[in-house]
Short mmCIF file of C-alpha atoms and ligand atoms in Angstrom, two decimals:
data_model
loop_
_atom_site.label_atom_id
_atom_site.label_comp_id
_atom_site.label_asym_id
_atom_site.label_seq_id
_atom_site.Cartn_x
_atom_site.Cartn_y
_atom_site.Cartn_z
CA MET A 1 0.00 0.00 0.00
CA LYS A 2 1.30 3.47 -0.90
CA LEU A 3 2.31 5.84 1.90
CA ARG A 4 -0.21 8.36 0.55
CA THR A 5 -3.09 5.85 0.93
CA LYS A 6 -1.82 4.76 4.33
CA ILE A 7 -1.79 8.32 5.71
CA ARG A 8 -5.22 9.05 4.22
CA LEU A 9 -6.71 5.83 5.58
CA PHE A 10 -5.13 6.18 9.00
CA SER A 11 -6.18 9.81 9.49
CA SER A 12 -9.75 9.13 8.28
CA ILE A 13 -10.19 6.10 10.56
CA LEU A 14 -8.71 8.04 13.48
CA ILE A 15 -10.97 11.06 13.02
CA LEU A 16 -14.04 8.89 12.39
CA SER A 17 -13.53 6.82 15.52
CA MET A 18 -12.90 9.98 17.57
CA LEU A 19 -16.14 11.48 16.26
CA ILE A 20 -18.14 8.32 16.96
CA LEU A 21 -16.71 8.18 20.47
CA VAL A 22 -17.34 11.85 21.29
CA ASN A 23 -20.83 11.84 19.72
CA THR A 24 -21.87 8.68 21.55
CA PHE A 25 -20.64 10.20 24.79
CA VAL A 26 -22.53 13.48 24.19
CA TYR A 27 -25.71 11.61 23.20
CA PHE A 28 -25.76 9.35 26.23
CA LEU A 29 -24.81 12.12 28.65
CA PHE A 30 -27.72 14.18 27.37
CA TYR A 31 -30.07 11.17 27.51
CA LYS A 32 -29.10 10.36 31.09
CA ASN A 33 -29.49 13.96 32.32
CA ALA A 34 -32.82 14.45 30.57
CA THR A 35 -34.39 11.15 31.74
CA ASP A 36 -33.08 11.63 35.30
CA SER A 37 -34.72 15.04 35.58
CA GLN A 38 -37.97 13.66 34.07
CA LEU A 39 -38.00 10.83 36.62
CA VAL A 40 -37.38 13.28 39.50
CA GLU A 41 -40.24 15.45 38.29
CA LEU A 42 -42.61 12.49 37.91
CA SER A 43 -41.59 11.21 41.34
CA LEU A 44 -42.51 14.63 42.84
CA GLN A 45 -45.84 14.56 41.03
CA THR A 46 -46.49 11.07 42.38
CA ASP A 47 -45.68 12.26 45.90
CA ASN A 48 -48.16 15.11 45.51
CA LEU A 49 -50.84 12.70 44.31
CA ILE A 50 -50.16 10.35 47.21
CA GLU A 51 -50.49 13.28 49.63
CA GLN A 52 -53.88 14.21 48.15
CA LEU A 53 -55.05 10.59 48.07
CA ALA A 54 -54.29 10.24 51.80
CA SER A 55 -57.13 12.61 52.60
CA ALA A 56 -59.63 10.88 50.21
CA THR A 57 -62.00 8.54 51.95
CA ALA A 58 -64.34 7.34 49.19
CA ALA A 59 -63.79 5.72 45.77
CA GLU A 60 -65.29 8.73 43.92
CA GLU A 61 -63.01 11.07 45.74
CA THR A 62 -59.90 9.06 44.83
CA SER A 63 -61.00 8.93 41.23
CA GLU A 64 -61.34 12.70 41.11
CA VAL A 65 -58.00 13.28 42.72
CA ILE A 66 -56.30 10.86 40.30
CA ASN A 67 -57.95 12.59 37.35
CA ALA A 68 -56.73 15.91 38.60
CA PHE A 69 -53.13 14.63 38.80
CA LEU A 70 -53.09 12.70 35.57
CA PRO A 71 -50.05 13.87 33.54
CA ALA A 72 -50.67 15.44 30.08
CA ASN A 73 -49.46 12.31 28.23
CA GLY A 74 -49.64 10.02 31.15
CA MET A 75 -51.37 7.24 33.00
CA VAL A 76 -52.10 6.26 36.58
CA LYS A 77 -52.74 2.65 37.58
CA VAL A 78 -53.54 1.30 41.01
CA PHE A 79 -52.99 -2.43 41.79
CA SER A 80 -54.29 -4.22 44.83
CA SER A 81 -52.47 -7.09 46.50
CA ASP A 82 -54.67 -9.60 44.65
CA GLU A 83 -53.33 -8.23 41.32
CA GLN A 84 -56.58 -6.36 40.56
CA ALA A 85 -56.27 -3.07 38.72
CA LEU A 86 -58.32 -0.77 40.92
CA GLU A 87 -57.96 2.43 38.95
CA PHE A 88 -56.82 2.67 35.36
CA LYS A 89 -56.62 6.11 33.85
CA LEU A 90 -54.66 7.07 30.80
CA LYS A 91 -54.30 9.87 28.28
CA GLY A 92 -51.72 8.81 25.73
CA GLU A 93 -51.42 5.65 23.66
CA ALA A 94 -47.81 4.79 24.43
CA TYR A 95 -48.37 2.84 27.62
CA ARG A 96 -51.39 0.78 26.76
CA THR A 97 -49.21 -2.26 26.67
CA LEU A 98 -47.31 -1.32 29.85
CA GLU A 99 -47.33 -4.13 32.36
CA GLY A 100 -47.99 -3.43 36.02
CA ALA A 101 -48.31 -5.48 39.17
CA PHE A 102 -48.68 -5.15 42.91
CA GLN A 103 -45.39 -4.46 44.65
CA THR A 104 -44.41 -2.97 47.96
CA ALA A 105 -41.02 -1.59 46.88
CA GLU A 106 -40.63 1.86 45.34
CA SER A 107 -39.11 2.07 41.86
CA GLN A 108 -38.59 4.53 39.04
CA GLU A 109 -37.34 3.74 35.53
CA ILE A 110 -37.47 4.63 31.86
CA ILE A 111 -39.22 2.04 29.70
CA ARG A 112 -39.13 1.82 25.91
CA PRO A 113 -42.24 -0.18 24.94
CA GLU A 114 -41.46 0.32 21.30
CA ARG A 115 -38.73 1.95 19.17
CA GLY A 116 -38.47 5.72 19.67
CA VAL A 117 -40.95 5.76 22.58
CA HIS A 118 -39.68 6.67 26.06
CA VAL A 119 -41.95 6.33 29.07
CA ALA A 120 -41.02 7.37 32.63
CA VAL A 121 -42.59 5.04 35.21
CA VAL A 122 -42.69 5.69 38.99
CA THR A 123 -44.14 3.02 41.28
CA LYS A 124 -44.88 3.53 45.00
CA PRO A 125 -46.97 1.63 47.61
CA ILE A 126 -49.74 3.62 49.32
CA ILE A 127 -52.61 3.10 51.82
CA TRP A 128 -55.86 3.01 49.84
CA HIS A 129 -59.02 4.71 51.08
CA ASP A 130 -60.37 1.33 52.33
CA GLY A 131 -57.23 0.88 54.46
CA SER A 132 -55.52 -1.76 52.26
CA VAL A 133 -51.98 -1.44 50.86
CA VAL A 134 -51.99 -0.92 47.09
CA THR A 135 -49.40 -0.02 44.41
CA LEU A 136 -49.64 3.30 42.61
CA GLN A 137 -48.01 3.36 39.19
CA MET A 138 -47.68 6.74 37.49
CA SER A 139 -46.29 6.97 33.94
CA ASP A 140 -45.56 9.78 31.53
CA HIS A 141 -44.88 9.48 27.81
CA LEU A 142 -41.78 11.67 27.21
CA VAL A 143 -42.82 12.97 23.79
CA ALA A 144 -40.60 16.08 23.94
CA LEU A 145 -37.57 14.01 24.95
CA THR A 146 -38.01 11.63 22.04
CA ASP A 147 -38.17 14.58 19.64
CA THR A 148 -35.14 16.28 21.23
CA LEU A 149 -33.13 13.04 21.02
CA ARG A 150 -33.97 12.68 17.34
CA ILE A 151 -32.91 16.29 16.64
CA LEU A 152 -29.71 15.80 18.67
CA PHE A 153 -28.94 12.64 16.66
CA TYR A 154 -29.23 14.52 13.34
CA VAL A 155 -27.28 17.52 14.65
CA LEU A 156 -24.42 15.27 15.72
CA ILE A 157 -24.32 13.55 12.32
CA ILE A 158 -24.29 16.89 10.47
CA VAL A 159 -21.58 18.29 12.79
CA SER A 160 -19.52 15.12 12.23
CA LEU A 161 -19.77 15.54 8.48
CA ILE A 162 -18.80 19.20 8.76
CA ILE A 163 -15.72 18.18 10.78
CA LEU A 164 -14.91 15.22 8.51
CA ILE A 165 -14.82 17.20 5.24
CA PRO A 166 -12.11 19.73 6.29
CA THR A 167 -10.22 16.89 7.96
CA ILE A 168 -10.07 14.95 4.69
CA ILE A 169 -9.06 18.12 2.81
CA GLY A 170 -6.43 18.81 5.50
CA SER A 171 -5.00 15.31 5.31
CA ASN A 172 -4.75 15.67 1.52
CA ILE A 173 -2.84 18.95 1.88
CA LEU A 174 -0.57 17.36 4.49
CA ASN A 175 -0.07 14.40 2.20
CA ARG A 176 0.97 16.68 -0.62
CA LEU A 177 3.28 18.72 1.60
CA LEU A 178 4.97 15.62 2.99
CA LEU A 179 5.02 13.28 0.05
CA ASN A 180 5.62 15.52 -2.94
CA PRO A 181 9.23 16.29 -1.95
CA ILE A 182 9.86 12.59 -1.22
CA GLU A 183 8.39 11.59 -4.59
CA GLU A 184 10.46 14.29 -6.29
CA LEU A 185 13.58 12.95 -4.57
CA THR A 186 12.82 9.38 -5.67
CA ARG A 187 12.13 10.57 -9.24
CA THR A 188 15.42 12.49 -9.36
CA MET A 189 17.37 9.53 -7.99
CA LYS A 190 15.78 7.19 -10.54
CA THR A 191 16.62 9.60 -13.38
CA ASN A 192 20.21 9.84 -12.11
CA ILE A 193 20.54 6.06 -12.01
CA LYS A 194 18.85 5.48 -15.37
CA GLU A 195 20.42 8.27 -17.36
CA ARG A 196 23.74 8.39 -15.46
CA LYS A 197 23.20 12.05 -14.60
CA TRP A 198 23.98 14.35 -11.67
CA LYS A 199 20.53 15.92 -11.51
CA LYS A 200 19.74 17.99 -8.41
CA ILE A 201 16.47 19.03 -6.78
CA ASP A 202 15.12 22.54 -7.19
CA HIS A 203 14.39 23.69 -3.64
CA SER A 204 13.86 27.37 -4.32
CA ASN A 205 10.46 28.67 -3.08
CA ARG A 206 10.39 26.08 -0.31
CA SER A 207 10.02 26.71 3.40
CA LYS A 208 13.12 25.84 5.38
CA ASP A 209 11.83 22.72 7.12
CA GLU A 210 13.21 19.19 7.59
CA LEU A 211 12.30 18.21 4.02
CA TYR A 212 14.17 21.27 2.75
CA GLU A 213 17.17 20.08 4.79
CA MET A 214 16.85 16.66 3.15
CA GLU A 215 16.84 18.22 -0.33
CA VAL A 216 19.82 20.46 0.46
CA THR A 217 21.72 17.44 1.81
CA PHE A 218 20.81 15.43 -1.29
CA ASN A 219 22.10 18.22 -3.56
CA GLU A 220 25.31 18.47 -1.52
CA MET A 221 25.72 14.70 -1.79
CA ILE A 222 25.25 14.86 -5.57
CA ASP A 223 27.87 17.65 -5.78
CA GLN A 224 30.28 15.61 -3.72
CA LEU A 225 29.68 12.45 -5.74
CA ARG A 226 30.15 14.31 -9.03
CA ASP A 227 33.28 15.97 -7.70
CA ASN A 228 34.73 12.63 -6.61
CA TYR A 229 33.73 10.98 -9.87
CA GLU A 230 35.29 13.73 -11.96
CA ARG A 231 38.45 13.72 -9.89
CA GLN A 232 38.63 9.95 -10.21
CA GLU A 233 38.21 10.22 -13.98
CA ASP A 234 40.86 12.95 -14.18
CA PHE A 235 43.15 10.89 -12.04
CA VAL A 236 42.80 7.77 -14.16
CA SER A 237 43.27 9.69 -17.41
CA ASN A 238 46.25 11.61 -16.00
CA ALA A 239 47.83 8.42 -14.65
CA SER A 240 47.41 6.57 -17.93
CA HIS A 241 48.71 9.59 -19.82
CA GLU A 242 51.77 9.75 -17.57
CA LEU A 243 52.45 6.05 -18.08
CA LYS A 244 51.96 6.29 -21.83
CA THR A 245 55.11 8.39 -22.43
CA PRO A 246 57.65 6.07 -20.75
CA ILE A 247 55.96 3.01 -22.30
CA GLN A 248 56.20 4.68 -25.71
CA ILE A 249 59.89 5.46 -25.13
CA VAL A 250 60.64 1.88 -24.06
CA LYS A 251 58.79 0.57 -27.12
CA SER A 252 60.63 2.94 -29.50
CA TYR A 253 64.00 1.87 -28.12
CA ALA A 254 63.05 -1.80 -28.38
CA GLN A 255 62.09 -1.33 -32.05
CA LEU A 256 65.29 0.63 -32.69
CA LEU A 257 67.35 -2.13 -31.10
CA GLU A 258 65.57 -4.75 -33.18
CA ARG A 259 66.34 -2.89 -36.37
CA ARG A 260 69.84 -1.55 -35.79
CA GLY A 261 71.02 -2.36 -32.28
CA LYS A 262 72.44 -5.85 -32.77
CA ASP A 263 75.69 -4.69 -34.31
CA ASN A 264 75.79 -1.17 -32.92
CA PRO A 265 77.23 -1.31 -29.39
CA GLU A 266 76.82 2.47 -28.84
CA LEU A 267 73.12 2.41 -29.67
CA LEU A 268 72.74 -0.70 -27.54
CA GLU A 269 74.25 1.06 -24.55
CA GLU A 270 72.16 4.22 -25.03
CA SER A 271 68.99 2.19 -25.41
CA ILE A 272 69.65 0.12 -22.29
CA ALA A 273 70.30 3.31 -20.27
CA ALA A 274 67.11 4.95 -21.58
CA ILE A 275 64.98 1.87 -20.98
CA ASP A 276 66.42 1.58 -17.47
CA SER A 277 65.70 5.23 -16.72
CA GLU A 278 62.13 5.00 -18.08
CA ALA A 279 61.57 1.81 -16.08
CA ASP A 280 62.72 3.72 -12.99
CA ARG A 281 60.28 6.53 -13.83
CA MET A 282 57.42 4.06 -14.23
CA LYS A 283 58.36 2.33 -11.00
CA ARG A 284 58.36 5.64 -9.13
CA LEU A 285 55.07 6.67 -10.69
CA VAL A 286 53.42 3.37 -9.79
CA GLU A 287 54.82 3.64 -6.26
CA GLN A 288 53.41 7.14 -5.91
CA LEU A 289 50.03 6.08 -7.25
CA LEU A 290 49.98 3.21 -4.78
CA SER A 291 50.99 5.59 -2.03
CA LEU A 292 48.10 7.91 -2.88
CA ALA A 293 45.68 5.01 -2.71
CA LYS A 294 47.21 3.72 0.52
CA ASN A 295 47.16 7.11 2.25
CA LYS A 296 43.39 7.02 1.91
CA GLU A 297 43.21 3.96 4.13
CA ASN A 298 43.01 4.27 7.89
CA VAL A 299 46.55 3.98 9.16
CA VAL A 300 47.69 3.50 12.74
CA HIS A 301 48.82 6.69 14.50
CA GLU A 302 51.34 6.33 17.28
CA PRO A 303 53.89 8.59 19.02
CA ILE A 304 56.81 9.22 16.65
CA GLU A 305 60.14 10.84 17.56
CA LEU A 306 60.52 13.47 14.83
CA VAL A 307 64.07 14.90 15.46
CA GLN A 308 65.68 11.55 14.83
CA LEU A 309 63.46 10.88 11.79
CA VAL A 310 64.41 14.22 10.14
CA ASP A 311 68.08 13.79 11.06
CA HIS A 312 68.15 10.34 9.51
CA SER A 313 66.48 11.56 6.29
CA ILE A 314 68.97 14.44 5.95
CA THR A 315 71.91 12.03 6.27
CA THR A 316 70.45 9.80 3.55
CA PHE A 317 69.95 12.76 1.17
CA LYS A 318 73.40 14.18 1.85
CA GLN A 319 74.92 10.87 0.79
CA ALA A 320 72.69 10.40 -2.27
CA TYR A 321 72.85 13.96 -3.67
CA ASN A 322 76.18 15.09 -2.25
CA ARG A 323 74.67 18.48 -1.38
CA GLU A 324 74.86 20.79 1.62
CA ILE A 325 71.81 20.50 3.90
CA GLU A 326 71.63 22.63 7.06
CA PHE A 327 69.56 21.41 9.99
CA HIS A 328 68.23 23.94 12.55
CA LYS A 329 66.22 22.83 15.58
CA ASN A 330 65.22 24.19 18.98
CA ILE A 331 64.60 20.85 20.64
CA GLU A 332 66.49 17.57 20.97
CA LYS A 333 63.55 15.20 21.24
CA LEU A 334 60.09 15.79 19.83
CA ASN A 335 57.17 13.40 19.79
CA VAL A 336 54.19 13.72 17.50
CA LEU A 337 51.20 11.45 17.06
CA GLY A 338 51.27 10.04 13.55
CA ASN A 339 52.21 7.33 11.14
CA ALA A 340 55.97 6.77 10.84
CA GLY A 341 55.87 5.75 7.16
CA GLN A 342 53.76 8.73 6.10
CA LEU A 343 55.71 11.26 8.16
CA GLU A 344 58.97 9.98 6.65
CA GLN A 345 57.39 10.28 3.20
CA ILE A 346 56.44 13.95 3.67
CA ILE A 347 59.90 14.78 5.07
CA TYR A 348 61.45 13.11 2.01
CA ILE A 349 59.15 14.80 -0.55
CA LEU A 350 59.92 18.33 0.70
CA ILE A 351 63.71 17.78 0.92
CA GLU A 352 63.85 16.03 -2.45
CA ASN A 353 61.92 18.85 -4.17
CA ALA A 354 64.17 21.49 -2.61
CA LEU A 355 67.22 19.58 -3.90
CA LYS A 356 65.64 19.01 -7.32
CA TYR A 357 64.57 22.59 -7.93
CA SER A 358 67.62 24.44 -6.61
CA GLU A 359 71.37 24.14 -6.88
CA ASP A 360 72.56 25.87 -3.76
CA LYS A 361 72.44 24.59 -0.21
CA ILE A 362 69.08 23.97 1.45
CA ALA A 363 67.97 24.49 5.06
CA VAL A 364 65.74 22.17 7.05
CA SER A 365 64.34 23.35 10.40
CA LEU A 366 62.31 21.71 13.11
CA PHE A 367 60.79 23.88 15.82
CA THR A 368 58.11 23.79 18.41
CA TYR A 369 56.04 26.93 18.75
CA ASN A 370 53.09 27.25 21.15
CA GLY A 371 53.18 23.49 21.38
CA ASP A 372 52.77 23.04 17.60
CA VAL A 373 55.43 21.31 15.56
CA ILE A 374 56.83 23.28 12.62
CA TYR A 375 58.90 21.47 10.00
CA SER A 376 60.14 23.62 7.11
CA VAL A 377 62.44 23.18 4.13
CA LYS A 378 63.97 26.25 2.51
CA ASP A 379 65.83 26.41 -0.78
CA TYR A 380 67.44 29.20 -2.79
CA GLY A 381 66.24 28.07 -6.20
CA SER A 382 64.18 29.74 -8.90
CA GLY A 383 61.05 30.05 -6.75
CA ILE A 384 57.42 29.50 -7.75
CA SER A 385 55.11 32.16 -9.20
CA PRO A 386 51.95 33.04 -7.18
CA GLU A 387 49.67 31.44 -9.84
CA ASP A 388 51.65 28.21 -9.71
CA GLN A 389 51.73 28.26 -5.91
CA GLU A 390 47.95 27.83 -5.98
CA ARG A 391 48.15 24.77 -8.23
CA ILE A 392 51.28 22.84 -7.24
CA PHE A 393 49.33 20.78 -4.68
CA GLU A 394 47.04 19.43 -7.41
CA ARG A 395 47.71 15.94 -8.69
CA PHE A 396 49.98 15.78 -11.75
CA TYR A 397 50.51 19.55 -11.79
CA ARG A 398 54.03 20.52 -12.79
CA VAL A 399 55.28 24.05 -13.35
CA ASP A 400 57.72 23.12 -16.06
CA LYS A 401 56.87 19.81 -17.69
CA ALA A 402 60.11 19.53 -19.66
CA ARG A 403 62.22 20.29 -16.57
CA SER A 404 60.20 17.85 -14.55
CA ARG A 405 60.95 15.08 -17.01
CA GLU A 406 64.64 15.75 -16.47
CA THR A 407 64.26 15.63 -12.70
CA GLY A 408 61.99 12.58 -12.92
CA GLY A 409 59.01 14.48 -11.43
CA SER A 410 55.47 13.24 -11.88
CA GLY A 411 53.58 16.09 -10.24
CA LEU A 412 52.29 13.78 -7.50
CA GLY A 413 54.76 14.50 -4.68
CA LEU A 414 53.14 17.62 -3.22
CA SER A 415 49.60 16.27 -3.52
CA ILE A 416 50.71 13.20 -1.55
CA ALA A 417 52.39 15.50 0.99
CA LYS A 418 49.24 17.59 1.36
CA GLU A 419 47.05 14.54 1.93
CA ILE A 420 49.44 13.23 4.56
CA ALA A 421 49.45 16.65 6.30
CA GLU A 422 45.65 16.71 6.35
CA SER A 423 45.34 13.14 7.61
CA HIS A 424 47.59 14.25 10.51
CA HIS A 425 45.30 17.28 11.16
CA GLY A 426 48.16 19.49 10.01
CA LYS A 427 48.72 22.09 7.29
CA LEU A 428 51.19 22.31 4.44
CA THR A 429 51.89 25.77 3.01
CA VAL A 430 54.38 27.38 0.64
CA GLU A 431 56.04 30.78 0.61
CA SER A 432 58.04 31.62 -2.46
CA ALA A 433 59.39 34.55 -4.43
CA ALA A 434 60.65 34.30 -7.99
CA GLY A 435 64.43 34.16 -8.07
CA GLU A 436 64.76 33.94 -4.28
CA GLY A 437 63.70 30.39 -3.59
CA SER A 438 60.86 28.67 -1.77
CA MET A 439 60.01 27.56 1.72
CA PHE A 440 57.55 24.71 2.35
CA THR A 441 56.19 24.55 5.92
CA LEU A 442 54.36 21.71 7.59
CA VAL A 443 52.56 22.53 10.86
CA LEU A 444 51.44 19.57 12.93
CA PRO A 445 49.24 19.97 16.01
CA ALA A 446 50.88 19.45 19.37
CA MET A 447 50.49 16.09 20.96
CA LYS A 448 47.75 16.35 23.57
CA LYS A 449 48.67 16.02 27.24
CA ALA A 450 46.57 12.86 27.51
CA ASP A 451 48.42 11.32 24.56
CA ARG A 452 51.78 12.20 26.12
CA GLU A 453 50.74 10.55 29.37
CA ASN A 454 49.52 7.46 27.54
CA GLU A 455 52.88 7.29 25.86
CA LYS A 456 54.65 7.19 29.24
P1 LIG B 501 57.24 16.66 -9.00
O1 LIG B 501 57.26 15.18 -8.88
O2 LIG B 501 57.05 17.11 -10.41
O3 LIG B 501 58.31 17.32 -8.28
P2 LIG B 501 55.55 17.78 -6.99
O4 LIG B 501 54.10 17.57 -6.73
O5 LIG B 501 56.48 17.41 -5.91
O6 LIG B 501 55.86 17.02 -8.33
O7 LIG B 501 55.72 19.27 -7.36
C1 LIG B 501 54.89 19.91 -8.27
C2 LIG B 501 55.59 21.04 -8.95
O8 LIG B 501 55.86 22.08 -8.02
C3 LIG B 501 56.89 20.63 -9.52
O9 LIG B 501 56.76 20.19 -10.84
C4 LIG B 501 57.69 21.92 -9.46
O10 LIG B 501 57.52 22.66 -10.64
C5 LIG B 501 57.09 22.70 -8.33
N1 LIG B 501 57.97 22.66 -7.12
C6 LIG B 501 57.84 21.81 -6.09
N2 LIG B 501 58.77 22.08 -5.15
C7 LIG B 501 59.50 23.13 -5.62
C8 LIG B 501 60.60 23.91 -5.11
N3 LIG B 501 61.14 23.63 -3.92
N4 LIG B 501 61.04 24.92 -5.86
C9 LIG B 501 60.46 25.20 -7.03
N5 LIG B 501 59.43 24.54 -7.58
C10 LIG B 501 58.96 23.50 -6.89
#
């Protein structure tokens, strides 16, 4: 069953049962009050009659008194102990069939001899003029009450209908308010799935309620999905493009060797060196791609001693590049919470870039400031223009493609570094001026006191 039908059905049944309950209650409350007051009145009338009968001594006298007290639509019957009806006087038709008998107990009740007829009956024992105990039964046909009850019944039905109609209209409006946005959302999602689109929901002219929130969140989700999808596509096409060049070079050299390399030792040597270098480039590229994918995974963070890690990296680079690297620090031991492999990677990327893109010495510094850890690498190279500074953290972005090929750069190093910084809740920034060199700075948050204590 559709949600729309369910809401409609549920609200109608609920309102209908409430109306039936309230109307029944009102009807019976009125009925009880009205009949009670009629019985009290009839009982008083009976008492008055009994009082008058007490002073009557002869049969004619009693008959006159009873006639005088006979209700407008009523009846008076008197029964002796031998079940004889002594007096029988009536005005209306309703109680012709009413049964009566001698009884010594008092009673008062409402009798319905037939449908729609209400008769109040009061029965009391009295001393008859001949001294015997008899039963006096006084009845009154409640004509007005029957009419009033009928009118009340119709009024309640009309009022119920009047309430029911706006309720049904209201539930329809509510249905539309609630379900239209949900249906629109489902429609949009189906279109997106079927037509492979990034369609969003138009939520202008809508009140800012929970459904509006849902639509805004859906649109944000679509934006995010499209963004991720496009980045993924870019990434795959960039990666395959980057791999295409070295593969092409390897293939060209292989063909060259096949044609002319067998008896040309010089060409053979050149080709082997080129193939080796391109294989190295591909290996590095694949490693970096893997690293990008791996950095996305949840890695274990633990306390890492950073001074030793930086010191060790500098020694390695000094040996490999045979270049001057200064190391400035204001602390001998410094723990940060992080992943050893990733932190080593970011230290390497920044030093390697500084060495690649400058020829002079470089300076590495490690400081603590206000509890934060600041690692920076400064070089005195050509620097980076402000426009390029904004883009160098993008994947595969290289300022000078030709130069990068020489240095073996893929344009992935800084984007990896940035992701590592962010996964460590840190920040990686660059300051650079053309011709004066660049300084890359990584700020990592201080290790919290609780973490330091855990470490001990
Ligand atoms: P690559 O592998 O090409 O070095 P990176 O992501 O590490 O890729 O760097 C992106 C680009 O930023 C590089 O191609 C280079 O042009 C520029 N760059 C990075 N570091 C420096 C630096 N220290 N000095 C000048 N340019 C730099």
